[in-house]
PDB file of C-alpha atoms in Angstrom:
ATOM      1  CA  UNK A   1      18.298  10.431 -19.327  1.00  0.00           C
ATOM      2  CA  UNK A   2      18.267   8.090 -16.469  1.00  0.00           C
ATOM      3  CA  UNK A   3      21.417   7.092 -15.394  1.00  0.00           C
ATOM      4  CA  UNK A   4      22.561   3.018 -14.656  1.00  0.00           C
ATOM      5  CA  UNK A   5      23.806   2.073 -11.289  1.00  0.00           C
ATOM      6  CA  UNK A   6      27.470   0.532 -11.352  1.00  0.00           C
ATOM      7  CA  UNK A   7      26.857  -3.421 -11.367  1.00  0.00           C
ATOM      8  CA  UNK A   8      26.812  -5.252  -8.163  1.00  0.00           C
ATOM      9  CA  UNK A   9      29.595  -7.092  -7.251  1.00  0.00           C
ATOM     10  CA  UNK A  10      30.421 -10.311  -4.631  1.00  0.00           C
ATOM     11  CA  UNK A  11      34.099  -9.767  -3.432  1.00  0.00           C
ATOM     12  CA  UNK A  12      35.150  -7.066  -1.257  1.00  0.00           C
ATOM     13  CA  UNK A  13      36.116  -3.473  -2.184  1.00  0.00           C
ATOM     14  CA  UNK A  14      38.826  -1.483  -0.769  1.00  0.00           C
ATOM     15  CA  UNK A  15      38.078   1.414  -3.091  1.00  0.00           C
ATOM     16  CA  UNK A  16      36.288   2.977  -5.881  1.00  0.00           C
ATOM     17  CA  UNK A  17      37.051   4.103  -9.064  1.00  0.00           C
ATOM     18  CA  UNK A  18      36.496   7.072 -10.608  1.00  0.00           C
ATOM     19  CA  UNK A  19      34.113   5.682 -12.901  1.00  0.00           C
ATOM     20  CA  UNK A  20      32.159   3.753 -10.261  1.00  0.00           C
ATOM     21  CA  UNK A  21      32.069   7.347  -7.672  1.00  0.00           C
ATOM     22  CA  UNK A  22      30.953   9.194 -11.283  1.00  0.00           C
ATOM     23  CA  UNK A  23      27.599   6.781 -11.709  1.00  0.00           C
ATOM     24  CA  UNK A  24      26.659   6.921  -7.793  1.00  0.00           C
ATOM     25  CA  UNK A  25      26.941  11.122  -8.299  1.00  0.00           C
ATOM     26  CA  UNK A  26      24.754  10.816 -11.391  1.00  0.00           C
ATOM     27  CA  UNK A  27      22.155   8.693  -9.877  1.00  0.00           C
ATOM     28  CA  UNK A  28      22.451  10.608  -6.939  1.00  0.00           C
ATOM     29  CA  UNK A  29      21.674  13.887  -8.666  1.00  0.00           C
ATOM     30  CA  UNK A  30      19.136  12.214 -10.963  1.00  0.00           C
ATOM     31  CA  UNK A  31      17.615  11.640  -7.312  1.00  0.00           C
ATOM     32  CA  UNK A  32      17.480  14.872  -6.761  1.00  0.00           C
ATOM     33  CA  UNK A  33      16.652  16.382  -9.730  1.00  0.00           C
ATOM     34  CA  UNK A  34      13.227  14.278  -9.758  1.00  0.00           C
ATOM     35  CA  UNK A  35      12.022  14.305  -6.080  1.00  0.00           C
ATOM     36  CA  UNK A  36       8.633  12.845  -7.241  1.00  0.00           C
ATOM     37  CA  UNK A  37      10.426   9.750  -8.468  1.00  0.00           C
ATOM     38  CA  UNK A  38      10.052   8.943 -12.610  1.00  0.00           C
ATOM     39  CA  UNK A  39       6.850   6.894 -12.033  1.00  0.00           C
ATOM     40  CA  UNK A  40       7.981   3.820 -13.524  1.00  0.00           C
ATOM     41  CA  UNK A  41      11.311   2.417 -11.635  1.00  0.00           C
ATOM     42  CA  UNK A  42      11.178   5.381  -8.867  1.00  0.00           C
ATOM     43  CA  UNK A  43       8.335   5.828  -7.081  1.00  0.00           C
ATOM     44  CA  UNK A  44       7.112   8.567  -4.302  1.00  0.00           C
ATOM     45  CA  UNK A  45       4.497   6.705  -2.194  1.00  0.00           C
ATOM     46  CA  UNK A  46       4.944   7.117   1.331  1.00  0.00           C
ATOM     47  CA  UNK A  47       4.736  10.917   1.799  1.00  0.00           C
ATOM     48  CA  UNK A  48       8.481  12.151   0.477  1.00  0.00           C
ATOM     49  CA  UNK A  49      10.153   8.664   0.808  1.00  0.00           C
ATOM     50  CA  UNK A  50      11.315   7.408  -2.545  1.00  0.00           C
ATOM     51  CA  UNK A  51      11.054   3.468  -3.403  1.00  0.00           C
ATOM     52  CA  UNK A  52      11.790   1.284  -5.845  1.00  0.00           C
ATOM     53  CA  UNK A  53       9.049  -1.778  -7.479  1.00  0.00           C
ATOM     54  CA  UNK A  54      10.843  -4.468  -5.509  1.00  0.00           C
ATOM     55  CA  UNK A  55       7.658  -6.979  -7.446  1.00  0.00           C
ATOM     56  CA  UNK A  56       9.843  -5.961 -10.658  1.00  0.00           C
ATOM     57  CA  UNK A  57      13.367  -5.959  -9.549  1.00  0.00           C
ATOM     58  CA  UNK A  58      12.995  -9.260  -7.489  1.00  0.00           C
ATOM     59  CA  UNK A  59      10.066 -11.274  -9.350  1.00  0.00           C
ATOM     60  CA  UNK A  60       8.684 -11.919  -5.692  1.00  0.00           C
ATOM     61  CA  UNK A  61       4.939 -10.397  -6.497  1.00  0.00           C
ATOM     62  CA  UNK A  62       5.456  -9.147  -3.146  1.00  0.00           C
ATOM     63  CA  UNK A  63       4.485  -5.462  -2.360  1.00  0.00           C
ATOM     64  CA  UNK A  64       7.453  -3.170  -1.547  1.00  0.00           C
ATOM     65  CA  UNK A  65       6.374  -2.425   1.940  1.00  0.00           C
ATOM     66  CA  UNK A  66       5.748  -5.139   4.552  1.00  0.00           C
ATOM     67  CA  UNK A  67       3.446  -4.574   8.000  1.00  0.00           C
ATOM     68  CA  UNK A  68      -0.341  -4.493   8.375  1.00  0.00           C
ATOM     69  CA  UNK A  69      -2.794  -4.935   5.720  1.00  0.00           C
ATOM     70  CA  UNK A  70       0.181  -6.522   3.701  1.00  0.00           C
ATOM     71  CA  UNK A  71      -0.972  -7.421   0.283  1.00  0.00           C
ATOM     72  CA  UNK A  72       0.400  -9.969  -1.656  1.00  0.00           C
ATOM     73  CA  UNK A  73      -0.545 -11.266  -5.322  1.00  0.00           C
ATOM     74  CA  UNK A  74      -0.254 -14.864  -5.392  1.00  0.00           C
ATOM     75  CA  UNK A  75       0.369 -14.924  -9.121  1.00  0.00           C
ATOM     76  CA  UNK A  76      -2.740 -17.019 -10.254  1.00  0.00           C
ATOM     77  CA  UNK A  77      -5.388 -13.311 -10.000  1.00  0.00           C
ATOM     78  CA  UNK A  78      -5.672 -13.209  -6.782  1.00  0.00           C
ATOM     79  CA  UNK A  79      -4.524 -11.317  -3.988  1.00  0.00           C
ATOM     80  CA  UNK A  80      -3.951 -11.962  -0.486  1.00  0.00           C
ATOM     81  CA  UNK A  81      -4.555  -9.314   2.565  1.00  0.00           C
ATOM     82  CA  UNK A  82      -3.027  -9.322   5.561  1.00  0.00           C
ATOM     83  CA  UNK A  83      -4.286  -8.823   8.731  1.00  0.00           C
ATOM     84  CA  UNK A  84      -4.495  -5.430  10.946  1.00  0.00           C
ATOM     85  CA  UNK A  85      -5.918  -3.350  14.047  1.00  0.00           C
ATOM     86  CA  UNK A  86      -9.294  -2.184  12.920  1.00  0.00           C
ATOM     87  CA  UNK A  87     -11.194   1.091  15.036  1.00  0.00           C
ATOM     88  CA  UNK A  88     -15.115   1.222  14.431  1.00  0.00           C
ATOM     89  CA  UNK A  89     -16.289   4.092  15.114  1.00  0.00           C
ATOM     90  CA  UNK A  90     -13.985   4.619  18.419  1.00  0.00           C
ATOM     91  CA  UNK A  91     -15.965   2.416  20.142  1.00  0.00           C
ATOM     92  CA  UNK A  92     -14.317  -0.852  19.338  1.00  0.00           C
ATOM     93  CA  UNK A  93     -10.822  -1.545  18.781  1.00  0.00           C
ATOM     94  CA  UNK A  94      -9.850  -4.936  17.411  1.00  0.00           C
ATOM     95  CA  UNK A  95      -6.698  -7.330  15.839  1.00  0.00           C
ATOM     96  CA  UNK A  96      -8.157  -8.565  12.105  1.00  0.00           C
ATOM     97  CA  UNK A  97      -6.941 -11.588  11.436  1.00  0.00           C
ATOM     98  CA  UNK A  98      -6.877 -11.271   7.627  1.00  0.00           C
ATOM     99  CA  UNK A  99      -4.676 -14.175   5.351  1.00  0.00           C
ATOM    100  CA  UNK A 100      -8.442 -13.347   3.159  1.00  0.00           C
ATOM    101  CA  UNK A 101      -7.730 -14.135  -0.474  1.00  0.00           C
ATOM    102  CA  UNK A 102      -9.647 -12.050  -3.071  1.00  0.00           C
ATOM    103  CA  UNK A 103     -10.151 -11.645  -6.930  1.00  0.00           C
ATOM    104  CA  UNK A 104      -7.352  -9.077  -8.284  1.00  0.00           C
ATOM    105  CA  UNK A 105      -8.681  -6.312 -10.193  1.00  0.00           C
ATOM    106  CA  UNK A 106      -7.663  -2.375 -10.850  1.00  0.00           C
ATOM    107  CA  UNK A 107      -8.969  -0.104  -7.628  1.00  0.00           C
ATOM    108  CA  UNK A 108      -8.667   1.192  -4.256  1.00  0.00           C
ATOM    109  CA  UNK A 109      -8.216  -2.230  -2.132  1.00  0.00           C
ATOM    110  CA  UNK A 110     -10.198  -1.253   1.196  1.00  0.00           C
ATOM    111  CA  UNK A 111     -10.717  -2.813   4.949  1.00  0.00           C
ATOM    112  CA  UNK A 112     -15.023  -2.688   4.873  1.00  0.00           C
ATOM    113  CA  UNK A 113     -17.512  -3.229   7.669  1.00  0.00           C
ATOM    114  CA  UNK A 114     -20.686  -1.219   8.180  1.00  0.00           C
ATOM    115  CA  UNK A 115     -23.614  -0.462  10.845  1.00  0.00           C
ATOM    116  CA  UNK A 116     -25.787  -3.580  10.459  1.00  0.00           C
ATOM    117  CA  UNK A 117     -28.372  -2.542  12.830  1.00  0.00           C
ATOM    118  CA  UNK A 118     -29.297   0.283  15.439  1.00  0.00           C
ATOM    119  CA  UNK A 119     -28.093  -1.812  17.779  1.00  0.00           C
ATOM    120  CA  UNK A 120     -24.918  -1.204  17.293  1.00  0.00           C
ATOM    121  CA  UNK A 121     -23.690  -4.204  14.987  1.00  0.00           C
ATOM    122  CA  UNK A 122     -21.470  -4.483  12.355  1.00  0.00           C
ATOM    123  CA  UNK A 123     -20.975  -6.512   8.887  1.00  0.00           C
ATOM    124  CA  UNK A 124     -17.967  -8.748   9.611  1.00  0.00           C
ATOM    125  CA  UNK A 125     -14.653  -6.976   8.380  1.00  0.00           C
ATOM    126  CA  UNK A 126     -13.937  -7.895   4.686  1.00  0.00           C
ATOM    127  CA  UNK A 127     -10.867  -6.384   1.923  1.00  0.00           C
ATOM    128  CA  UNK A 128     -12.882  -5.550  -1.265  1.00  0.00           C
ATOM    129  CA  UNK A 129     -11.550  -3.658  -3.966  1.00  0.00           C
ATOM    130  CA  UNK A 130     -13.562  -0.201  -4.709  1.00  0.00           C
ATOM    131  CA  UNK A 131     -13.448   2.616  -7.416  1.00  0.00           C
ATOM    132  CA  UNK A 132     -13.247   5.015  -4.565  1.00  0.00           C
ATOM    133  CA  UNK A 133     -12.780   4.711  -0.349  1.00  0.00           C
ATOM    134  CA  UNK A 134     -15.576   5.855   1.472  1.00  0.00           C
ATOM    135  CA  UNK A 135     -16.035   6.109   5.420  1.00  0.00           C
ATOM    136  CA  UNK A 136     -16.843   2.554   5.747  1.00  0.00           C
ATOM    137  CA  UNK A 137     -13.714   1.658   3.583  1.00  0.00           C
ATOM    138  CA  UNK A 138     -11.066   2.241   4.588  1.00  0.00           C
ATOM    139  CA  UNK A 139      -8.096   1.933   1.834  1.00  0.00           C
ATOM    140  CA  UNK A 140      -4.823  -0.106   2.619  1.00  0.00           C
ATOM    141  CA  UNK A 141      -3.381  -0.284  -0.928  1.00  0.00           C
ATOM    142  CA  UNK A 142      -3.823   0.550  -4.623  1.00  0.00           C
ATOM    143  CA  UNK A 143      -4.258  -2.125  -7.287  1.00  0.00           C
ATOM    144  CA  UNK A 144      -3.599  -1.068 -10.799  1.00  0.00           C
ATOM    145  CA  UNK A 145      -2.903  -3.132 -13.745  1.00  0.00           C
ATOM    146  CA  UNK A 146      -0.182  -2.527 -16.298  1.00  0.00           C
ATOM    147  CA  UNK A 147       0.747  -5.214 -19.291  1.00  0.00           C
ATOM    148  CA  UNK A 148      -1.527  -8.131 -17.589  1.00  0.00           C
ATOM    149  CA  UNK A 149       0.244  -7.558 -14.206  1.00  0.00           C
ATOM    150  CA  UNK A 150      -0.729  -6.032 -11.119  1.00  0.00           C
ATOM    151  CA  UNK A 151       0.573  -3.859  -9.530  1.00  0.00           C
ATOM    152  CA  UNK A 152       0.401  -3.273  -5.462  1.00  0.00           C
ATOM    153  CA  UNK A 153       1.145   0.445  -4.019  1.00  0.00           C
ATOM    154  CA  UNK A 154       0.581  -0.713  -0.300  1.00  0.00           C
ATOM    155  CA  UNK A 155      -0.250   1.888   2.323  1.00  0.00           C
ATOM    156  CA  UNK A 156       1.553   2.249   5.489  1.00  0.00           C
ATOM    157  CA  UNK A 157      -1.681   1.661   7.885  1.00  0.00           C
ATOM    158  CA  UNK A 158      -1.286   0.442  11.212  1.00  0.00           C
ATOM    159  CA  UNK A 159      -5.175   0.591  11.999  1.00  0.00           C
ATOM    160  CA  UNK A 160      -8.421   0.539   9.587  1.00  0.00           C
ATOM    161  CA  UNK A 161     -10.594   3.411  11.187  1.00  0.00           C
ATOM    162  CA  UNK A 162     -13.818   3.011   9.989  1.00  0.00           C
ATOM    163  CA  UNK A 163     -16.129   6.004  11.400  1.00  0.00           C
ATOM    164  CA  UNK A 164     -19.957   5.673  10.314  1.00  0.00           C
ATOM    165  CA  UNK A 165     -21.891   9.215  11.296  1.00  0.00           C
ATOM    166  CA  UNK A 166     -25.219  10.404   9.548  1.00  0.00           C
ATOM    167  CA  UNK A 167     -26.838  13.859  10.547  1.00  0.00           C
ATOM    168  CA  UNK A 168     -28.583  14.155  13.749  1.00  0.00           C
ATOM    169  CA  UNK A 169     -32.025  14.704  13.253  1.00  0.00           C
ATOM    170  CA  UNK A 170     -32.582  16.962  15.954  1.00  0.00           C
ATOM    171  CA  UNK A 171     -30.209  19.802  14.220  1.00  0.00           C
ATOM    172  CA  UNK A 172     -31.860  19.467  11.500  1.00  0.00           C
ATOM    173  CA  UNK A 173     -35.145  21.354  13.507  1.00  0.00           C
TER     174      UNK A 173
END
């Protein structure tokens, strides 16, 4: 069973009670006992660091982690991305401007642009939401829908790096 946090409180303490240090040690073995997080208030995202849904806790519709790529849900279906350093190919390196708003729907939310030509042109960089990433995708969150609401598991990406390569004909002799 999950244990409750003692309640928040607005004057200043100059010590603790027993019951008060009792819940912290139960949460703080429940902590520890589920490392993974419970997958519904406790959530392992970011490679071993545990976080909270701040979107539930705070009614923002905020993500829980703010930087590059940051996605938002503007509460009316749609979603708004961020902008970010994207890397094409390791040719080009570039500052995204993003603030793009797009229809919310379940899937991997991902930074897209493609060869256009064999010139050496791109598609302009757009966020589209995919079943799956693929090499001209690159994913900054996950969008999954739960009771009507979506939710946002952002990604912590400083740059999109979108690398396009297709089999060189000559090995293929």
């Amino acid at each position: 069973m999950k244990p409750s946090l003692p309640p928040k409180v607005s004057t200043s303490i100059d010590r603790i009670s027993a019951a008060t240090w009792n819940r912290l040690i139960d949460c703080l073995a429940y902590g520890m006992s589920h490392p993974r997080g419970d997958g519904h208030t406790i959530f392992n995202r970011l490679g071993d660091l545990l976080t909270t849904d701040r979107r539930n806790s705070s009614g923002s519709g905020e993500s829980p982690l703010v930087g590059l790529f940051r996605v938002t849900d503007n509460g009316d279906g749609t979603l708004t991305v961020g902008g970010g350093y994207v890397n094409r190919n390791g040719l080009e390196f570039f500052w995204w401007p993003g603030n793009v708003k797009l229809q919310a729907a379940a899937g991997a939310l991902c930074i897209c642009t493609e060869p256009k030509d064999k010139l050496g042109n791109w598609t302009e960089v757009t966020p589209q939401i995919m079943a799956e990433p693929n090499p001209c995708a690159y994913p900054v969150a996950e969008i999954t829908s739960e009771n009507g609401k979506f939710i946002i598991e952002q990604y912590p990406v400083t740059v999109a790096m979108i690398f396009r390569s297709k089999r060189c004909t000559i090995a293929e002799l």
